[in-house]
PDB file of C-alpha atoms in Angstrom:
ATOM      1  CA  GLU A   3      11.068  12.023   8.468  1.00 84.00           C
ATOM      2  CA  ASP A   4      10.663  10.125   5.620  1.00 89.00           C
ATOM      3  CA  GLN A   5       8.093  11.900   2.526  1.00 92.00           C
ATOM      4  CA  VAL A   6       6.719  10.737  -0.737  1.00 96.00           C
ATOM      5  CA  THR A   7       5.339  13.508  -2.489  1.00 97.00           C
ATOM      6  CA  GLN A   8       3.287  12.185  -6.213  1.00 98.00           C
ATOM      7  CA  SER A   9       2.276  14.703  -8.676  1.00 97.00           C
ATOM      8  CA  PRO A  10       0.129  15.214 -10.334  1.00 97.00           C
ATOM      9  CA  GLU A  11      -2.846  14.313  -7.975  1.00 96.00           C
ATOM     10  CA  ALA A  12      -4.841  13.433 -11.054  1.00 97.00           C
ATOM     11  CA  LEU A  13      -3.818  12.861 -14.723  1.00 98.00           C
ATOM     12  CA  ARG A  14      -7.026  12.545 -18.060  1.00 98.00           C
ATOM     13  CA  LEU A  15      -5.309  11.231 -21.121  1.00 97.00           C
ATOM     14  CA  GLN A  16      -6.855  10.618 -24.457  1.00 97.00           C
ATOM     15  CA  GLU A  17      -6.172   6.944 -25.330  1.00 97.00           C
ATOM     16  CA  GLY A  18      -2.469   6.818 -26.643  1.00 97.00           C
ATOM     17  CA  GLU A  19      -1.754   9.800 -25.434  1.00 97.00           C
ATOM     18  CA  SER A  20       1.498   9.452 -23.628  1.00 98.00           C
ATOM     19  CA  SER A  21       2.707  11.050 -20.077  1.00 98.00           C
ATOM     20  CA  SER A  22       4.735  10.549 -17.283  1.00 98.00           C
ATOM     21  CA  LEU A  23       4.039  10.529 -13.223  1.00 98.00           C
ATOM     22  CA  ASN A  24       6.311  12.086 -10.709  1.00 98.00           C
ATOM     23  CA  CYS A  25       7.145  10.575  -7.160  1.00 98.00           C
ATOM     24  CA  SER A  26       9.294  13.253  -4.709  1.00 98.00           C
ATOM     25  CA  TYR A  27      11.245  11.459  -1.835  1.00 97.00           C
ATOM     26  CA  THR A  28      13.098  11.895   1.058  1.00 94.00           C
ATOM     27  CA  VAL A  29      14.793   9.115   3.333  1.00 91.00           C
ATOM     28  CA  SER A  30      17.341   8.440   5.153  1.00 87.00           C
ATOM     29  CA  GLY A  31      19.192   6.238   2.732  1.00 90.00           C
ATOM     30  CA  LEU A  32      17.302   4.452  -0.149  1.00 92.00           C
ATOM     31  CA  ARG A  33      17.029   0.649  -0.036  1.00 92.00           C
ATOM     32  CA  GLY A  34      13.797   0.327  -2.390  1.00 94.00           C
ATOM     33  CA  LEU A  35      11.042   2.352  -4.527  1.00 96.00           C
ATOM     34  CA  PHE A  36       8.296   0.738  -5.393  1.00 97.00           C
ATOM     35  CA  TRP A  37       5.358   1.132  -7.731  1.00 98.00           C
ATOM     36  CA  TYR A  38       1.624  -0.071  -7.286  1.00 98.00           C
ATOM     37  CA  ARG A  39      -1.202   0.449  -9.941  1.00 98.00           C
ATOM     38  CA  GLN A  40      -4.199   0.718  -7.399  1.00 97.00           C
ATOM     39  CA  ASP A  41      -8.123   0.170  -8.890  1.00 97.00           C
ATOM     40  CA  PRO A  42     -11.237   1.055  -6.983  1.00 94.00           C
ATOM     41  CA  GLY A  43     -12.189  -0.769  -3.870  1.00 93.00           C
ATOM     42  CA  LYS A  44      -9.114  -2.963  -4.410  1.00 95.00           C
ATOM     43  CA  GLY A  45      -5.982  -3.218  -2.616  1.00 96.00           C
ATOM     44  CA  PRO A  46      -3.241  -2.635  -4.272  1.00 97.00           C
ATOM     45  CA  GLU A  47      -1.241  -5.201  -7.637  1.00 96.00           C
ATOM     46  CA  PHE A  48       3.064  -4.389  -7.263  1.00 95.00           C
ATOM     47  CA  LEU A  49       4.310  -2.474 -10.636  1.00 96.00           C
ATOM     48  CA  PHE A  50       7.830  -2.460 -10.227  1.00 94.00           C
ATOM     49  CA  THR A  51      10.588  -2.506  -7.528  1.00 95.00           C
ATOM     50  CA  LEU A  52      13.897   0.265  -8.054  1.00 96.00           C
ATOM     51  CA  TYR A  53      16.805  -0.284  -5.258  1.00 93.00           C
ATOM     52  CA  SER A  54      19.924   2.749  -7.467  1.00 93.00           C
ATOM     53  CA  ALA A  55      19.959   5.922  -9.208  1.00 94.00           C
ATOM     54  CA  GLY A  56      20.083   4.567 -13.049  1.00 96.00           C
ATOM     55  CA  GLU A  57      18.174   2.324 -13.005  1.00 96.00           C
ATOM     56  CA  GLU A  58      14.544   1.162 -15.904  1.00 97.00           C
ATOM     57  CA  LYS A  59      12.243  -1.122 -15.336  1.00 97.00           C
ATOM     58  CA  GLU A  60       9.308  -1.911 -17.910  1.00 97.00           C
ATOM     59  CA  LYS A  61       6.299  -4.080 -18.301  1.00 95.00           C
ATOM     60  CA  GLU A  62       4.435  -3.289 -20.866  1.00 95.00           C
ATOM     61  CA  ARG A  63       3.239   0.065 -21.331  1.00 97.00           C
ATOM     62  CA  LEU A  64       4.931   1.215 -17.950  1.00 98.00           C
ATOM     63  CA  LYS A  65       8.481   2.355 -17.616  1.00 98.00           C
ATOM     64  CA  ALA A  66       9.670   3.360 -13.978  1.00 98.00           C
ATOM     65  CA  THR A  67      13.178   5.411 -14.119  1.00 98.00           C
ATOM     66  CA  LEU A  68      15.649   6.406 -10.457  1.00 97.00           C
ATOM     67  CA  THR A  69      17.651   9.109  -9.685  1.00 95.00           C
ATOM     68  CA  LYS A  70      18.764   9.881  -5.817  1.00 93.00           C
ATOM     69  CA  LYS A  71      15.569  12.507  -5.778  1.00 94.00           C
ATOM     70  CA  GLU A  72      12.128  10.967  -7.698  1.00 97.00           C
ATOM     71  CA  SER A  73      11.250   8.962  -9.759  1.00 98.00           C
ATOM     72  CA  PHE A  74       8.857   9.108 -13.084  1.00 98.00           C
ATOM     73  CA  LEU A  75       6.427   5.885 -14.591  1.00 98.00           C
ATOM     74  CA  HIS A  76       6.693   7.141 -18.235  1.00 98.00           C
ATOM     75  CA  ILE A  77       2.970   5.618 -19.858  1.00 98.00           C
ATOM     76  CA  THR A  78       3.457   5.394 -23.521  1.00 98.00           C
ATOM     77  CA  ALA A  79       0.842   5.244 -25.589  1.00 97.00           C
ATOM     78  CA  PRO A  80      -2.048   4.754 -22.601  1.00 97.00           C
ATOM     79  CA  LYS A  81      -5.578   2.367 -22.627  1.00 97.00           C
ATOM     80  CA  PRO A  82      -8.484   3.101 -20.486  1.00 97.00           C
ATOM     81  CA  GLU A  83      -7.967   0.332 -18.552  1.00 97.00           C
ATOM     82  CA  ASP A  84      -4.594   1.411 -17.971  1.00 98.00           C
ATOM     83  CA  SER A  85      -6.774   3.720 -15.579  1.00 98.00           C
ATOM     84  CA  ALA A  86      -6.185   3.386 -12.166  1.00 97.00           C
ATOM     85  CA  THR A  87      -4.470   5.571  -9.502  1.00 97.00           C
ATOM     86  CA  TYR A  88      -1.082   4.581  -9.265  1.00 98.00           C
ATOM     87  CA  LEU A  89       1.288   4.244  -5.702  1.00 98.00           C
ATOM     88  CA  CYS A  90       5.014   5.421  -4.981  1.00 97.00           C
ATOM     89  CA  ALA A  91       6.324   4.479  -1.763  1.00 96.00           C
ATOM     90  CA  VAL A  92       9.916   4.205  -0.096  1.00 95.00           C
ATOM     91  CA  GLN A  93      11.274   1.872   2.259  1.00 93.00           C
ATOM     92  CA  ALA A  94      14.674   3.480   3.563  1.00 91.00           C
ATOM     93  CA  VAL A  95      17.690   0.991   4.774  1.00 88.00           C
ATOM     94  CA  GLY A  96      18.548   0.225   8.098  1.00 78.00           C
ATOM     95  CA  GLY A  97      15.051  -1.058  10.889  1.00 66.00           C
ATOM     96  CA  TYR A  98      12.235  -2.543   9.719  1.00 76.00           C
ATOM     97  CA  SER A  99      10.487  -3.129   6.241  1.00 81.00           C
ATOM     98  CA  THR A 100       7.640  -0.880   5.593  1.00 90.00           C
ATOM     99  CA  LEU A 101       7.358   0.769   3.699  1.00 93.00           C
ATOM    100  CA  THR A 102       6.112   4.809   3.371  1.00 94.00           C
ATOM    101  CA  PHE A 103       3.062   6.232   0.748  1.00 96.00           C
ATOM    102  CA  GLY A 104       2.546   9.067  -1.686  1.00 96.00           C
ATOM    103  CA  LYS A 105      -1.094   9.764  -1.649  1.00 96.00           C
ATOM    104  CA  GLY A 106      -1.319   8.723  -5.136  1.00 97.00           C
ATOM    105  CA  THR A 107      -1.890   9.888  -9.276  1.00 97.00           C
ATOM    106  CA  MET A 108      -5.161   8.597 -10.355  1.00 97.00           C
ATOM    107  CA  LEU A 109      -5.247   8.358 -13.942  1.00 98.00           C
ATOM    108  CA  LEU A 110      -7.871   8.211 -16.039  1.00 98.00           C
ATOM    109  CA  VAL A 111      -7.326   7.423 -19.620  1.00 98.00           C
ATOM    110  CA  SER A 112     -10.800   8.507 -21.834  1.00 97.00           C
ATOM    111  CA  PRO A 113     -11.438   6.428 -25.139  1.00 95.00           C
TER     112      PRO A 113
ATOM    113  CA  ASP B  29      -2.492 -20.026  -5.614  1.00 65.00           C
ATOM    114  CA  GLY B  30      -0.680 -18.121  -2.751  1.00 73.00           C
ATOM    115  CA  GLY B  31      -2.433 -15.105  -1.684  1.00 93.00           C
ATOM    116  CA  ILE B  32      -3.530 -12.621   1.370  1.00 97.00           C
ATOM    117  CA  THR B  33      -7.455 -13.350   1.950  1.00 97.00           C
ATOM    118  CA  GLN B  34      -9.163  -9.924   4.187  1.00 98.00           C
ATOM    119  CA  SER B  35     -12.567 -10.263   5.229  1.00 96.00           C
ATOM    120  CA  PRO B  36     -15.281  -8.804   5.575  1.00 96.00           C
ATOM    121  CA  LYS B  37     -14.953  -7.378   2.339  1.00 96.00           C
ATOM    122  CA  TYR B  38     -18.187  -5.264   3.802  1.00 96.00           C
ATOM    123  CA  LEU B  39     -18.654  -4.193   7.637  1.00 94.00           C
ATOM    124  CA  PHE B  40     -20.294  -1.787   9.582  1.00 92.00           C
ATOM    125  CA  ARG B  41     -19.602  -0.216  13.632  1.00 89.00           C
ATOM    126  CA  LYS B  42     -22.455   0.717  16.038  1.00 89.00           C
ATOM    127  CA  GLU B  43     -20.850   3.542  18.659  1.00 85.00           C
ATOM    128  CA  GLY B  44     -18.885   2.619  21.270  1.00 86.00           C
ATOM    129  CA  GLN B  45     -18.290  -1.220  18.998  1.00 91.00           C
ATOM    130  CA  ASN B  46     -15.826  -3.279  18.648  1.00 94.00           C
ATOM    131  CA  VAL B  47     -14.636  -5.400  15.851  1.00 95.00           C
ATOM    132  CA  THR B  48     -11.960  -7.111  13.815  1.00 96.00           C
ATOM    133  CA  LEU B  49     -10.819  -7.618  10.591  1.00 97.00           C
ATOM    134  CA  SER B  50      -9.239 -10.994   9.573  1.00 98.00           C
ATOM    135  CA  CYS B  51      -6.421 -11.351   7.433  1.00 98.00           C
ATOM    136  CA  GLU B  52      -4.665 -14.564   6.334  1.00 98.00           C
ATOM    137  CA  GLN B  53      -2.118 -15.259   3.994  1.00 97.00           C
ATOM    138  CA  ASN B  54      -0.722 -18.501   2.849  1.00 96.00           C
ATOM    139  CA  LEU B  55       2.600 -17.031   1.041  1.00 94.00           C
ATOM    140  CA  ASN B  56       4.747 -18.012   3.944  1.00 93.00           C
ATOM    141  CA  HIS B  57       5.874 -14.730   4.842  1.00 93.00           C
ATOM    142  CA  ASP B  58       7.999 -13.473   7.994  1.00 93.00           C
ATOM    143  CA  ALA B  59       5.777 -10.280   8.285  1.00 94.00           C
ATOM    144  CA  MET B  60       2.905  -8.317   7.599  1.00 97.00           C
ATOM    145  CA  TYR B  61       1.097  -5.727   8.078  1.00 97.00           C
ATOM    146  CA  TRP B  62      -2.444  -3.087   8.149  1.00 98.00           C
ATOM    147  CA  TYR B  63      -2.413   0.270   6.635  1.00 98.00           C
ATOM    148  CA  ARG B  64      -4.944   2.574   6.444  1.00 97.00           C
ATOM    149  CA  GLN B  65      -6.674   4.558   3.421  1.00 97.00           C
ATOM    150  CA  ASP B  66      -8.491   7.850   3.195  1.00 95.00           C
ATOM    151  CA  PRO B  67      -9.735   9.684  -0.113  1.00 88.00           C
ATOM    152  CA  GLY B  68      -6.453  11.241  -0.620  1.00 82.00           C
ATOM    153  CA  GLN B  69      -4.531  10.766   2.669  1.00 84.00           C
ATOM    154  CA  GLY B  70      -2.936   7.365   0.832  1.00 88.00           C
ATOM    155  CA  LEU B  71      -1.638   4.448   3.043  1.00 95.00           C
ATOM    156  CA  ARG B  72      -1.240   5.089   6.721  1.00 96.00           C
ATOM    157  CA  LEU B  73       0.943   2.022   8.818  1.00 96.00           C
ATOM    158  CA  ILE B  74      -1.301   1.538  11.641  1.00 97.00           C
ATOM    159  CA  TYR B  75       1.006  -1.810  13.376  1.00 98.00           C
ATOM    160  CA  TYR B  76       2.940  -4.258  11.665  1.00 97.00           C
ATOM    161  CA  SER B  77       4.749  -7.437  13.316  1.00 96.00           C
ATOM    162  CA  GLN B  78       7.983  -9.006  11.667  1.00 93.00           C
ATOM    163  CA  ILE B  79       7.718 -12.575  13.374  1.00 92.00           C
ATOM    164  CA  VAL B  80       5.553 -14.369  15.477  1.00 95.00           C
ATOM    165  CA  ASN B  81       4.056 -12.751  18.860  1.00 95.00           C
ATOM    166  CA  ASP B  82       5.825  -9.950  18.258  1.00 95.00           C
ATOM    167  CA  PHE B  83       4.378  -6.479  17.132  1.00 96.00           C
ATOM    168  CA  GLN B  84       5.499  -2.658  16.777  1.00 96.00           C
ATOM    169  CA  LYS B  85       3.217   0.169  16.433  1.00 97.00           C
ATOM    170  CA  GLY B  86       3.204   2.261  13.643  1.00 95.00           C
ATOM    171  CA  ASP B  87       1.662   5.906  12.749  1.00 93.00           C
ATOM    172  CA  ILE B  88      -1.592   5.590  13.531  1.00 96.00           C
ATOM    173  CA  ALA B  89      -2.550   2.606  16.153  1.00 97.00           C
ATOM    174  CA  GLU B  90      -4.513   4.449  18.375  1.00 96.00           C
ATOM    175  CA  GLY B  91      -7.489   3.379  19.586  1.00 96.00           C
ATOM    176  CA  TYR B  92      -6.277   0.086  16.873  1.00 97.00           C
ATOM    177  CA  SER B  93      -4.998  -3.235  18.683  1.00 97.00           C
ATOM    178  CA  VAL B  94      -3.917  -6.194  17.241  1.00 98.00           C
ATOM    179  CA  SER B  95      -2.300  -9.982  17.609  1.00 97.00           C
ATOM    180  CA  ARG B  96      -0.239 -11.984  15.610  1.00 97.00           C
ATOM    181  CA  GLU B  97      -0.176 -16.083  17.285  1.00 97.00           C
ATOM    182  CA  LYS B  98       0.009 -17.612  14.532  1.00 97.00           C
ATOM    183  CA  LYS B  99       2.512 -17.203  11.027  1.00 96.00           C
ATOM    184  CA  GLU B 100      -0.073 -16.961   8.623  1.00 97.00           C
ATOM    185  CA  SER B 101      -2.995 -14.796  10.973  1.00 98.00           C
ATOM    186  CA  PHE B 102      -3.137 -10.854  11.914  1.00 98.00           C
ATOM    187  CA  PRO B 103      -6.189  -9.910  12.831  1.00 98.00           C
ATOM    188  CA  LEU B 104      -6.916  -5.879  13.501  1.00 98.00           C
ATOM    189  CA  THR B 105      -9.615  -4.852  16.481  1.00 97.00           C
ATOM    190  CA  VAL B 106     -11.218  -1.649  15.980  1.00 96.00           C
ATOM    191  CA  THR B 107     -12.097  -0.614  19.014  1.00 94.00           C
ATOM    192  CA  SER B 108     -13.990   2.086  20.643  1.00 90.00           C
ATOM    193  CA  ALA B 109     -11.884   4.429  21.235  1.00 89.00           C
ATOM    194  CA  GLN B 110     -10.975   4.500  17.629  1.00 89.00           C
ATOM    195  CA  LYS B 111     -12.472   8.508  17.131  1.00 87.00           C
ATOM    196  CA  ASN B 112     -13.447   8.385  12.925  1.00 90.00           C
ATOM    197  CA  PRO B 113     -12.818   4.377  11.521  1.00 92.00           C
ATOM    198  CA  THR B 114     -14.066   4.250   8.257  1.00 94.00           C
ATOM    199  CA  ALA B 115     -11.932   4.549   6.411  1.00 96.00           C
ATOM    200  CA  PHE B 116     -10.399   1.284   3.555  1.00 97.00           C
ATOM    201  CA  TYR B 117      -8.499  -1.237   5.363  1.00 98.00           C
ATOM    202  CA  LEU B 118      -5.577  -2.513   4.125  1.00 98.00           C
ATOM    203  CA  CYS B 119      -3.439  -5.764   4.984  1.00 98.00           C
ATOM    204  CA  ALA B 120      -0.077  -6.841   3.410  1.00 97.00           C
ATOM    205  CA  SER B 121       2.743  -9.447   4.153  1.00 96.00           C
ATOM    206  CA  SER B 122       6.122  -8.731   2.784  1.00 93.00           C
ATOM    207  CA  ASN B 123       9.410 -11.403   3.175  1.00 88.00           C
ATOM    208  CA  PRO B 124      12.731  -8.992   3.659  1.00 82.00           C
ATOM    209  CA  GLY B 125      14.159 -12.367   4.444  1.00 80.00           C
ATOM    210  CA  THR B 126      14.789 -13.802   1.485  1.00 81.00           C
ATOM    211  CA  GLY B 127      15.680  -9.932  -0.271  1.00 77.00           C
ATOM    212  CA  ASP B 128      12.462  -9.411  -0.860  1.00 76.00           C
ATOM    213  CA  TYR B 129      10.821  -6.419   0.440  1.00 81.00           C
ATOM    214  CA  GLY B 130       7.620  -5.539  -1.604  1.00 88.00           C
ATOM    215  CA  TYR B 131       4.335  -5.898  -0.403  1.00 93.00           C
ATOM    216  CA  THR B 132       1.918  -8.477  -1.595  1.00 95.00           C
ATOM    217  CA  PHE B 133      -1.780  -6.964  -0.624  1.00 97.00           C
ATOM    218  CA  GLY B 134      -5.132  -7.857   0.540  1.00 97.00           C
ATOM    219  CA  SER B 135      -7.924  -7.510  -1.398  1.00 97.00           C
ATOM    220  CA  GLY B 136      -8.995  -5.038   1.821  1.00 97.00           C
ATOM    221  CA  THR B 137     -12.195  -4.018   4.170  1.00 97.00           C
ATOM    222  CA  ARG B 138     -14.070  -1.057   3.541  1.00 97.00           C
ATOM    223  CA  LEU B 139     -15.789  -0.726   7.672  1.00 96.00           C
ATOM    224  CA  THR B 140     -17.913   2.543   7.478  1.00 94.00           C
ATOM    225  CA  VAL B 141     -19.691   3.549  11.636  1.00 89.00           C
ATOM    226  CA  VAL B 142     -23.449   3.805  11.355  1.00 86.00           C
TER     227      VAL B 142
END
């Protein structure tokens, strides 16, 4: 059974204080690892897909990295508008195209 | 603009009542999904459909039903057999046949039992 564990559950940062969110996973064979951002009361918004260990992707203040066991979402010099819940999900090779999600990390950035 | 439309945004259900949540997409995606989100639980898969007229149960299908009569539409019915239906419901779609496995999500429907 595929499993995704995200840590910490919640993180509070000051504006400009860089940090990282962790996503640990177990999957029979990884097709892809996905990061989403979710604002309260809204649907998740796609951020990144990572396919193989060593891969990195960046978007503005966010950078996602992948190893064989975990992924990190690095947030550099965050701003209050980066406050959201960040979701990690994995998709296994073979079978259907469903994603298994972690419980998310709630990020609050204070001015 | 292409996207997924979920309606209604808020829905109230009385005990013993069936309700249907709408999900429509104009992305020409083959696959569609329903997830349920509860505080502290993350997203859990209810049903999914890879093609028209075919769908499979997810991890928590009991008390729910779906249909996929058109490529664009994947409605979810919450039946009276679902004992704890209060949650945030998310519909998503993807096009795995193109090699793009990421989901596009709708804006969600919040269902409350009254």
